[in-house]
Structures are given as C-alpha cells and as structure tokens.
C-alpha cells in the first residue's frame, strides 16, 4: 500500500466569509492598512467600473439605482466614474431612509456637482425602463437586515419586469448573503453579480441561482492578514488549485511509482459505468488498474480498455467476490454495481477488511443508505460522491432549504469522519474537519449519464497515486469540471457525453 501524501489544501482556497466577517474584514483593512473608508469605497467602485467598461461600451445608456447605505454609496461613485468616462448615465436614489450612510453622503456631494440626481420617494417617481438601458443595482448590498418591502420592493419588481441586463453591485438587492430568503421576498434577478473580494455563500445555493446570475469576484485589496487569521468553514476552489499538483514526473519513475487502483462495479446492462470509471482512472495517472466486474463484462472491458486488467467475478451478472485487497493502493466501488443481496454481502465483507480510505459511489451509496450500520466501519477519510438524491437517502431525510442541506451535509461528514462530494453545479466537498469546499469548474452539459462514473474513476486514480484523500476529492472534483468545460467548448453543452470528459482530461 502507498502512504498518502500531506494535505496540501491550505495553499489553494479562497475563503467564503459570512456577512459579519466581511464587515470585520472591511474594518480591519481600514484600521490596519490604514485607509479611509471613503477611499476603500472608491477602490471598490473603481474595481466594479473596470469590470463594467471591459464588457459594455459607452454607447450603452446606463441607469444606476442606489439605496442609501454603502451599497448605494458604491452606486453613486460608480455613476461618477462612468460619467467621467463619458457614459450616458442616469442616477436614481430610492429614499428608503431619512439619512444616508456617511460615505453615501460624501459620494452624493461629489456626484451632485456633476449631474442631477433623481430621487424616488413614491412609486410614481420610478422611471419607466422602456428603451432598455443597462441597470446597475446598487440598491441594497450585504447590509440587508430584513426583506425588501414597500417602495424598495416596487423598484425591485419594476427592474425585474424590464427586459434589460441588470448588473448587481456586490450582491442582488433583497438577497441575504448567508441565510435563506422566504419564497415571497422581493429580490433583484440580475444577469450578473460583481462581488467584492470574495463570493457570498448564497452564490453556491441552487435556490438562489436566479438572484445571482453569472458572477465574478473583483479584488478590492482587503487585508490579506485578516483573511489568513480568520477561521471560516466555507471555501471556494479556484484555478490556483492546479499548481501544487502539477509536478513533472521523475525521469526514472515506472508504472509501480503511480499506484495500483482497483475498481469494482458493473452489472449486466451496466458495464458501461465501470468502463467509464476505468478509463478516467487511467487518465488520472494511475500506474496500474484492475477492474473487478461480473463475467458478462469481461470481453467488454478487455476490448474497450486494453490498458486495464480484469478480475472476473464467478457470477455472470453481478459482483459477489471479495477481492484480495493487498496489491492495491486504492479502491473505488459502486458504478453500475447493482444492489443484489450477494453484492451487499461482498461490500460488507470488503469494508471490514479495509485499513485505508476507499471511494464509494452510486449503488455502493444506495447499499450504505439501506444498511447505515456499515457507515461506522468505513475507514476515516473515505470519499463518498452522492448526487442530491443519493445524499437524501444516506441522510434518511430531506432538507427544507439549501442552507439546511449544507448543515446536514457537514454534520454527516463530521459524524462519520468521511469526505462527501455532493455533486451538482458548484459541487460541495465536505471534509471531516467541518469545512466545505465549493468547486468553480463544470457546466450543465455535464448533467449526462456517466459523468459521475468518470469522477469516481478520477478520484480513485488520484488516491492510488498517494494523494491525500482531501486533496484527491477537492482536486479531482476541480479537474473533472475543468475537463467538462474543455469538452463543452469543443462540442457544446447539449452534445457533451461522459466520454468527452475523459478525452479532455489534462494534467
Ligand atoms: N468590505 C466590502 O466588501 C466593502 C463593501 N462596500 C459596500 O458596502 C455594502 C454594505 O453596506 P451597508 O451600508 O452595510 O449596507 P447596505 O448598503 O447593503 O444597506 C444599507 C442600509 O439599508 C438598511 N436596510 C437593510 N435592509 C433593508 C431593507 N430591506 N429595506 C430598506 N432598507 C434596508 C440598513 O439600515 C442598511 O444599513 C456592500 O454590499 C458593498 O457594496 C464598500 O463600499 C467597500 C467595502
Ligand atoms: K446590490
């Protein structure tokens, strides 16, 4: 058996902070850089303007809707900067409070010397958005403390009704950054959100998708020291993850240097699943691969993946035999395996033999859900790759919203000391230390049969090469999505099939 490498995760993650942490981060930067808060607002606004001008030219009429807090202050500064760049800009301020924040008021003075401000005090003041301009939403930001109501809600409704691009500054007005909204809440539905410094938790929740749109992060130079010293349990995996793992292979290495993986799965009519896992496992760099499958899969596997060895089960249709695990540096089990009682016996026995983490997917997860006592015998740091329905079965319960889902996911991972990759857009990888890592790659084209089998193969292959299980899970998920993105570029999302993901794997 290979020993697993050190966990390298710390070097490649972006923190996802709560609203109160973002506020502290802001204050820490103001105190320690030091910088005046109005200058920090200027920095944030110019970062937004750089993003905006790179995408929309000055022939596009722009209307900036501002609230009276710091998000509105950003909006006023953005209006001024766009005017100075000769954009055709209207600025509307919703009077939702008798007094604006200090930096709102400073920016109001600065803008009033350049242009007239349109105040919205009643619904009659809301401008008609007939010849669609681009709307910049600086109505409410991360300071949202209650759902938008009254005049604010009317403005939001009118913006949502207009068929026009809407760019939200930092976060859509009305959307809570780190807790659920009620279904009836009034929230901007932006085409884009341009967030300052770090993504908000809401960006990773399927239920918030229409209130986030496409999103980008712009740096506003908040303190690195604060980021390093402040604990959080949410992280975002971006492209920086690749670097620590892309080392050239040593000249005198041989196939034994890259581990020997065992994949168990397939059943009559579902041999394709284990074939996909096997190909992906080899492409992930595993030195050797053995596939255990029922006899009906023997010819298929030998023909379609001559690089793999096959351990045929004595049974024609299903997996029943407990393998000798000694030769293998990692094991992945489940794709296409079926849930026959004999397969269950094999799984149960196999789990009792294990001394190091294993990868479990598909029917292996379904069998675990039906026999949860097996969860307690899984080696610590074993990797489970459920989709939401499979997670629901594992938990034995559903969730009332996506935030509760994350809590349940974390509790489950900590309770059993397992790594759980909850598959979907922004796959969430929950680690036994309580952290959750959201992925940045992948696209809806990957919602196609076999795509999960490919992920199982990749993670098993990385584990076989001695990668630490947390790295194998987070990095494997990232590379799976990255390969899917390359595949979609080549063949478009609807035409993408799981084999394309394998063919686009690059290390
Ligand atoms: N560190 C950073 O990321 C920086 C962020 N900036 C911007 O500041 C906002 C947050 O500003 P804040 O003043 O805290 O809050 P808002 O502007 O979001 O809200 C203003 C104000 O409105 C009141 N309010 C809350 N909820 C409602 C509601 N439903 N209806 C009406 N009024 C409401 C409440 O009193 C709030 O205080 C952040 O998003 C960034 O855009 C800085 O510019 C730079 C640093
Ligand atoms: K906003």
XYZ file of C-alpha atoms and ligand atoms in Angstrom:
553
model
C 0.000 0.000 0.000
C 1.196 3.550 -0.733
C 1.130 6.056 2.089
C -0.949 9.153 1.456
C 0.804 12.481 0.922
C 0.362 15.593 3.022
C -2.832 17.540 2.763
C -1.980 20.495 0.515
C -5.431 22.073 0.636
C -4.426 25.135 2.603
C -2.473 26.543 -0.310
C -5.276 26.832 -2.817
C -8.541 28.001 -1.396
C -10.420 31.268 -1.340
C -12.316 31.974 1.862
C -16.090 32.415 1.784
C -16.887 34.711 4.694
C -20.144 35.478 6.470
C -21.622 38.982 6.345
C -20.335 39.842 9.805
C -16.846 38.621 8.867
C -16.924 40.733 5.695
C -17.847 43.748 7.817
C -14.942 43.000 10.199
C -12.610 42.479 7.241
C -13.600 45.897 5.968
C -12.983 47.498 9.381
C -9.684 45.617 9.850
C -8.423 46.887 6.492
C -9.497 50.457 7.279
C -7.660 50.298 10.630
C -4.528 48.406 9.602
C -3.692 49.410 6.036
C -4.652 52.110 7.016
C -7.147 53.578 4.564
C -10.184 55.871 4.982
C -13.496 54.072 4.447
C -14.389 56.530 1.674
C -11.173 55.581 -0.146
C -11.962 51.891 0.247
C -15.355 52.611 -1.320
C -13.545 54.413 -4.134
C -11.338 51.344 -4.634
C -14.358 49.011 -4.683
C -16.232 51.239 -7.123
C -13.327 51.564 -9.498
C -12.874 47.766 -9.460
C -16.543 47.476 -10.461
C -16.118 50.130 -13.184
C -13.087 48.328 -14.636
C -15.176 45.148 -14.841
C -18.090 47.060 -16.384
C -16.128 49.003 -19.003
C -14.410 45.830 -20.197
C -17.851 44.472 -21.157
C -20.102 47.421 -22.085
C -19.010 50.358 -24.201
C -20.055 53.978 -23.733
C -22.826 53.764 -26.346
C -24.932 51.789 -23.856
C -27.176 54.035 -21.768
C -26.818 53.181 -18.086
C -29.179 53.735 -15.183
C -27.806 53.308 -11.681
C -30.318 52.577 -8.913
C -28.924 53.411 -5.486
C -30.035 52.824 -1.924
C -28.790 54.987 0.911
C -26.303 52.666 2.607
C -22.763 51.861 1.486
C -24.006 49.796 -1.438
C -25.795 52.940 -2.601
C -22.574 54.867 -1.911
C -20.786 52.491 -4.282
C -23.521 53.151 -6.848
C -23.009 56.930 -6.625
C -19.236 56.574 -7.029
C -19.791 54.207 -9.982
C -22.117 56.796 -11.611
C -19.470 59.490 -11.206
C -16.715 57.306 -12.656
C -18.847 56.258 -15.619
C -19.821 59.902 -16.283
C -16.145 60.814 -16.254
C -15.621 58.101 -18.877
C -18.352 59.744 -20.997
C -21.030 57.104 -20.449
C -24.644 58.259 -20.678
C -25.659 57.738 -17.028
C -28.835 58.411 -15.037
C -28.680 58.065 -11.280
C -31.784 57.300 -9.213
C -31.752 57.114 -5.434
C -34.541 55.340 -3.554
C -35.316 57.320 -0.432
C -35.802 54.393 1.940
C -34.333 56.106 4.954
C -34.288 59.678 6.312
C -30.479 59.752 6.275
C -27.824 58.002 4.183
C -24.602 56.408 5.500
C -21.612 58.769 5.896
C -19.882 57.506 2.752
C -23.157 57.602 0.816
C -23.479 61.291 1.742
C -19.866 62.079 0.749
C -20.406 60.440 -2.636
C -23.741 62.214 -3.065
C -21.982 65.583 -2.706
C -19.293 64.512 -5.190
C -21.852 63.401 -7.762
C -24.235 66.354 -7.329
C -21.541 68.657 -8.626
C -21.535 66.704 -11.905
C -25.157 65.762 -12.579
C -28.741 65.876 -11.317
C -29.852 63.041 -9.062
C -33.371 61.624 -9.497
C -34.938 60.874 -6.126
C -37.516 58.095 -5.900
C -39.817 58.900 -2.996
C -43.024 57.296 -4.253
C -43.885 54.668 -6.863
C -44.758 57.484 -9.299
C -41.077 58.525 -9.319
C -39.847 55.150 -10.585
C -38.553 55.760 -14.110
C -40.026 53.758 -16.986
C -37.476 51.366 -18.390
C -38.827 51.357 -21.941
C -35.830 51.664 -24.222
C -33.809 49.218 -22.208
C -30.734 50.734 -20.652
C -28.295 48.666 -18.631
C -29.360 48.714 -14.995
C -26.779 48.814 -12.233
C -28.304 47.635 -8.974
C -26.723 49.417 -6.011
C -29.950 49.411 -4.003
C -29.017 47.140 -1.136
C -25.891 45.083 -0.547
C -24.576 42.843 2.161
C -26.092 45.114 4.817
C -29.583 43.740 4.127
C -31.205 43.251 7.516
C -34.798 42.478 6.525
C -36.621 41.579 3.308
C -37.177 44.457 0.881
C -40.671 45.914 1.254
C -42.802 48.865 0.170
C -41.158 51.303 -2.226
C -37.924 49.278 -2.360
C -39.866 46.145 -3.299
C -41.709 48.086 -6.040
C -38.463 49.330 -7.535
C -37.080 45.778 -7.499
C -40.233 44.494 -9.200
C -40.049 47.157 -11.934
C -36.395 46.354 -12.630
C -37.157 42.622 -12.803
C -40.038 43.289 -15.210
C -37.854 45.232 -17.646
C -36.168 43.074 -20.275
C -32.735 44.527 -19.745
C -29.306 43.472 -18.473
C -29.019 44.067 -14.739
C -25.645 44.126 -13.010
C -25.766 43.877 -9.229
C -23.080 45.576 -7.201
C -21.700 43.089 -4.646
C -24.981 41.165 -4.283
C -28.519 41.464 -5.662
C -30.756 43.825 -3.697
C -33.003 41.834 -1.372
C -30.882 38.652 -1.366
C -29.478 37.603 2.009
C -25.790 36.767 1.582
C -25.614 33.903 4.050
C -29.104 32.841 5.083
C -32.286 31.794 3.291
C -34.880 34.213 1.945
C -38.598 33.476 2.047
C -40.015 32.422 -1.340
C -42.157 35.574 -1.451
C -39.243 38.019 -0.888
C -38.613 40.759 -3.453
C -35.148 40.210 -4.893
C -33.385 41.544 -7.984
C -32.815 38.906 -10.679
C -29.555 40.124 -12.172
C -27.861 38.919 -15.308
C -24.543 39.424 -13.466
C -23.333 39.941 -9.935
C -19.959 41.597 -9.438
C -18.957 40.788 -5.873
C -16.240 42.471 -3.882
C -13.269 40.394 -2.763
C -14.967 37.065 -2.027
C -18.045 35.110 -3.068
C -21.050 35.030 -0.749
C -22.497 31.744 0.493
C -25.717 32.488 -1.424
C -23.802 32.164 -4.708
C -23.477 28.411 -4.168
C -27.111 27.671 -3.348
C -29.235 26.268 -6.185
C -32.287 28.086 -4.771
C -30.509 31.441 -5.231
C -29.392 30.871 -8.830
C -31.833 33.351 -10.428
C -30.880 36.005 -7.856
C -27.177 35.729 -8.636
C -26.893 35.191 -12.396
C -23.365 34.921 -13.733
C -20.951 36.106 -11.110
C -17.434 37.436 -10.868
C -15.229 38.461 -8.000
C -13.239 41.696 -8.176
C -10.438 42.312 -5.722
C -10.682 45.483 -3.646
C -7.453 44.884 -1.731
C -8.901 43.890 1.648
C -6.296 42.806 4.219
C -4.548 39.513 3.455
C -3.599 39.223 7.109
C -7.257 39.207 8.160
C -8.027 36.559 5.566
C -5.256 34.298 6.830
C -6.057 34.677 10.508
C -9.854 34.431 10.341
C -11.369 30.958 10.592
C -14.196 30.035 8.270
C -15.656 26.740 7.252
C -16.515 27.640 3.657
C -14.004 27.793 0.829
C -14.036 28.283 -2.911
C -11.646 26.227 -5.027
C -10.325 28.265 -7.923
C -7.700 27.672 -10.610
C -4.840 28.142 -8.132
C -5.502 24.554 -7.067
C -3.733 23.167 -10.112
C -0.263 24.478 -9.389
C 0.767 22.416 -6.353
C -0.275 19.222 -8.095
C 1.316 19.654 -11.485
C 4.807 18.368 -10.887
C 6.800 16.777 -13.692
C 7.222 13.034 -13.269
C 10.688 11.914 -12.206
C 12.783 10.577 -15.058
C 13.318 7.114 -13.557
C 9.768 6.556 -12.394
C 7.957 3.405 -13.548
C 4.349 2.256 -13.532
C 4.767 0.965 -9.972
C 5.524 4.537 -8.854
C 1.962 5.612 -9.586
C -0.014 3.083 -7.635
C -2.350 0.244 -8.485
C -6.062 1.030 -8.399
C -8.907 -1.448 -8.064
C -12.354 -0.523 -9.366
C -15.331 -2.711 -8.508
C -18.648 -2.324 -10.277
C -20.720 -3.025 -13.353
C -23.564 -5.482 -13.707
C -25.489 -6.923 -16.655
C -26.657 -3.923 -18.710
C -24.450 -1.503 -16.751
C -20.927 -2.494 -17.682
C -20.560 0.898 -19.386
C -20.454 2.616 -15.973
C -17.366 0.796 -14.815
C -15.755 1.188 -18.244
C -16.087 4.980 -17.908
C -14.666 4.920 -14.364
C -11.803 2.737 -15.530
C -10.828 4.980 -18.422
C -10.946 8.069 -16.211
C -8.898 6.319 -13.530
C -6.140 5.527 -16.019
C -6.243 9.051 -17.420
C -5.870 10.434 -13.914
C -2.384 8.944 -13.949
C -2.751 5.687 -12.001
C 0.125 3.354 -12.897
C -1.935 0.144 -12.941
C -5.622 -0.592 -12.872
C -7.553 -3.760 -12.149
C -11.300 -3.862 -12.707
C -13.440 -6.376 -10.876
C -16.668 -6.974 -12.761
C -19.123 -9.801 -13.407
C -18.216 -12.253 -16.168
C -20.585 -10.618 -18.627
C -18.250 -7.599 -18.539
C -15.046 -9.486 -19.245
C -14.916 -9.164 -23.046
C -16.323 -5.662 -22.993
C -13.706 -4.331 -20.587
C -10.767 -6.130 -22.160
C -11.769 -4.827 -25.564
C -12.682 -1.281 -24.655
C -9.798 -0.675 -22.207
C -6.874 -2.915 -23.088
C -4.755 -0.942 -20.581
C -6.735 -2.352 -17.630
C -6.546 -5.830 -16.099
C -9.795 -7.625 -15.364
C -10.681 -9.726 -12.355
C -13.836 -11.519 -13.493
C -16.319 -12.468 -10.805
C -17.516 -16.090 -10.918
C -21.023 -14.674 -11.273
C -22.228 -13.826 -14.771
C -24.380 -10.782 -13.987
C -23.275 -9.230 -10.679
C -20.329 -8.604 -8.355
C -20.144 -11.097 -5.498
C -16.486 -11.927 -4.808
C -14.476 -10.236 -2.070
C -11.135 -9.372 -3.676
C -7.736 -9.807 -2.071
C -7.048 -6.125 -1.398
C -3.338 -6.483 -0.645
C -1.955 -5.451 -4.095
C -3.980 -2.238 -4.355
C -3.109 1.280 -3.280
C -6.729 2.470 -3.602
C -10.172 1.037 -4.242
C -13.253 2.617 -5.839
C -16.581 0.809 -5.742
C -20.141 1.279 -6.918
C -20.630 2.429 -10.534
C -23.221 0.253 -12.245
C -22.832 -2.335 -9.462
C -26.497 -3.038 -8.657
C -27.861 -3.813 -5.208
C -28.242 -7.587 -5.205
C -28.123 -9.191 -1.708
C -24.967 -11.069 -2.749
C -23.346 -7.791 -3.751
C -24.317 -6.362 -0.378
C -22.571 -9.282 1.363
C -19.445 -8.622 -0.693
C -19.496 -4.908 0.154
C -19.983 -5.562 3.850
C -17.123 -8.047 3.981
C -14.852 -5.801 1.921
C -15.418 -2.875 4.274
C -14.335 -4.944 7.272
C -11.009 -5.708 5.555
C -10.077 -2.122 4.717
C -7.359 -0.234 6.513
C -7.246 2.850 4.286
C -9.842 5.156 2.689
C -11.990 3.907 -0.164
C -14.117 5.717 -2.789
C -17.835 4.874 -2.801
C -20.341 5.900 -5.444
C -23.749 5.048 -6.915
C -25.029 1.612 -5.814
C -22.396 1.361 -3.082
C -24.008 4.510 -1.623
C -27.504 3.112 -2.078
C -26.499 -0.046 -0.190
C -24.989 2.110 2.565
C -28.262 4.051 2.786
C -30.226 0.843 3.267
C -27.716 -0.539 5.797
C -26.405 2.529 7.632
C -24.592 0.386 10.220
C -21.919 -0.021 7.512
C -21.174 3.704 7.709
C -19.471 3.156 11.039
C -16.972 0.656 9.635
C -15.822 2.832 6.758
C -12.196 3.934 7.178
C -11.842 7.587 8.216
C -11.472 9.908 5.195
C -13.231 7.542 2.820
C -14.745 9.501 -0.072
C -18.457 9.382 -0.926
C -19.694 11.008 -4.142
C -23.509 11.306 -3.904
C -25.800 13.441 -6.031
C -28.532 15.211 -4.000
C -30.991 12.290 -4.190
C -28.308 9.859 -3.008
C -27.391 12.237 -0.183
C -31.034 12.390 0.845
C -31.093 8.580 1.041
C -27.835 8.491 3.008
C -29.162 11.037 5.486
C -32.526 9.331 5.672
C -34.174 12.742 5.426
C -34.652 15.730 3.140
C -33.989 19.410 3.863
C -36.199 22.493 3.918
C -33.718 24.691 2.045
C -30.196 24.661 0.653
C -28.731 26.148 3.827
C -30.125 23.304 5.908
C -28.774 20.891 3.304
C -25.256 22.226 3.924
C -25.652 21.861 7.684
C -26.855 18.269 7.302
C -24.015 17.535 4.887
C -21.437 18.909 7.309
C -22.917 17.055 10.306
C -22.909 13.782 8.385
C -19.316 14.198 7.234
C -18.139 15.042 10.760
C -20.164 12.340 12.474
C -18.716 9.546 10.331
C -15.371 11.297 9.582
C -15.976 10.926 5.849
C -15.320 13.128 2.830
C -18.576 13.761 0.997
C -18.623 15.269 -2.503
C -22.175 16.484 -3.079
C -22.360 16.645 -6.861
C -24.053 19.470 -8.758
C -23.242 22.966 -10.005
C -20.533 24.094 -7.545
C -20.068 20.558 -6.153
C -19.660 20.895 -2.392
C -16.905 18.782 -0.837
C -17.469 18.362 2.910
C -14.424 17.340 4.958
C -14.335 15.692 8.385
C -12.877 18.912 9.891
C -16.222 20.613 9.185
C -15.062 22.628 6.177
C -16.974 22.749 2.904
C -15.189 23.423 -0.391
C -17.261 24.679 -3.317
C -15.966 23.908 -6.775
C -15.561 26.523 -9.505
C -15.487 24.371 -12.647
C -18.076 22.405 -14.613
C -21.148 23.219 -16.663
C -24.716 21.973 -17.214
C -23.543 19.877 -20.192
C -22.095 17.513 -17.590
C -25.581 16.641 -16.370
C -25.462 13.496 -18.504
C -25.321 9.758 -17.786
C -21.862 8.506 -16.829
C -20.413 11.824 -15.766
C -20.414 10.704 -12.100
C -18.720 7.407 -13.035
C -15.910 9.474 -14.536
C -15.496 11.398 -11.261
C -15.259 8.136 -9.281
C -12.502 6.953 -11.601
C -10.577 10.214 -11.311
C -10.669 10.332 -7.504
C -9.744 6.634 -7.197
C -6.832 7.183 -9.575
C -5.539 10.155 -7.574
C -5.862 8.241 -4.319
C -3.988 5.299 -5.877
C -1.089 7.636 -6.644
C -0.762 8.505 -2.971
C -2.592 11.811 -2.919
C -4.131 12.720 0.453
C -7.880 11.906 0.352
C -8.937 15.531 0.930
C -6.714 16.675 -1.951
C -7.888 13.790 -4.146
C -11.511 14.788 -3.556
C -11.181 18.565 -3.982
C -8.648 18.426 -6.813
C -10.431 15.525 -8.517
C -13.719 17.426 -8.498
C -11.964 20.510 -9.908
C -10.228 18.600 -12.718
C -13.421 16.711 -13.592
C -15.218 20.039 -14.064
C -12.295 21.536 -15.942
C -12.251 18.619 -18.391
C -16.031 19.052 -18.760
C -15.549 22.735 -19.552
C -12.997 21.919 -22.252
C -15.347 19.290 -23.667
C -18.276 21.734 -23.763
C -16.087 24.282 -25.570
C -15.376 21.717 -28.249
C -18.768 20.093 -28.729
C -21.290 22.418 -26.965
C -23.093 21.575 -23.724
C -26.042 19.581 -25.131
C -23.776 17.368 -27.242
C -21.397 16.607 -24.385
C -21.246 12.951 -23.257
C -19.236 11.434 -20.410
C -16.567 10.023 -22.744
C -15.802 13.575 -23.881
C -14.881 14.473 -20.296
C -12.382 11.604 -20.207
C -10.910 12.627 -23.547
C -10.401 16.196 -22.337
C -8.570 15.254 -19.147
C -5.199 17.052 -18.928
C -2.808 17.129 -16.040
N -15.873 45.043 2.505
C -16.582 45.281 1.472
O -16.936 44.334 0.781
C -16.990 46.647 1.160
C -18.314 46.868 0.877
N -18.812 48.028 0.493
C -20.212 48.085 0.136
O -20.997 48.176 1.296
C -22.110 47.338 1.202
C -22.688 47.101 2.537
O -23.085 48.351 3.004
P -24.052 48.633 4.255
O -24.111 50.080 4.428
O -23.579 47.809 5.375
O -25.411 48.052 3.796
P -26.369 48.192 2.529
O -25.962 49.271 1.642
O -26.488 46.837 1.946
O -27.752 48.542 3.222
C -27.982 49.850 3.636
C -28.837 50.031 4.795
O -30.172 49.825 4.444
C -30.925 49.387 5.556
N -31.653 48.202 5.151
C -31.347 46.928 5.383
N -32.277 46.140 4.852
C -33.183 46.948 4.260
C -34.365 46.728 3.538
N -34.802 45.507 3.304
N -35.060 47.766 3.053
C -34.624 49.016 3.261
N -33.502 49.298 3.955
C -32.794 48.275 4.437
C -29.944 49.119 6.675
O -30.037 50.165 7.580
C -28.576 49.106 5.974
O -27.570 49.588 6.785
C -21.574 46.166 0.462
O -22.555 45.350 -0.105
C -20.713 46.842 -0.581
O -21.489 47.212 -1.682
C -17.910 49.217 0.491
O -18.237 50.145 -0.419
C -16.460 48.822 0.264
C -16.001 47.764 1.161
K -26.777 45.495 -4.910
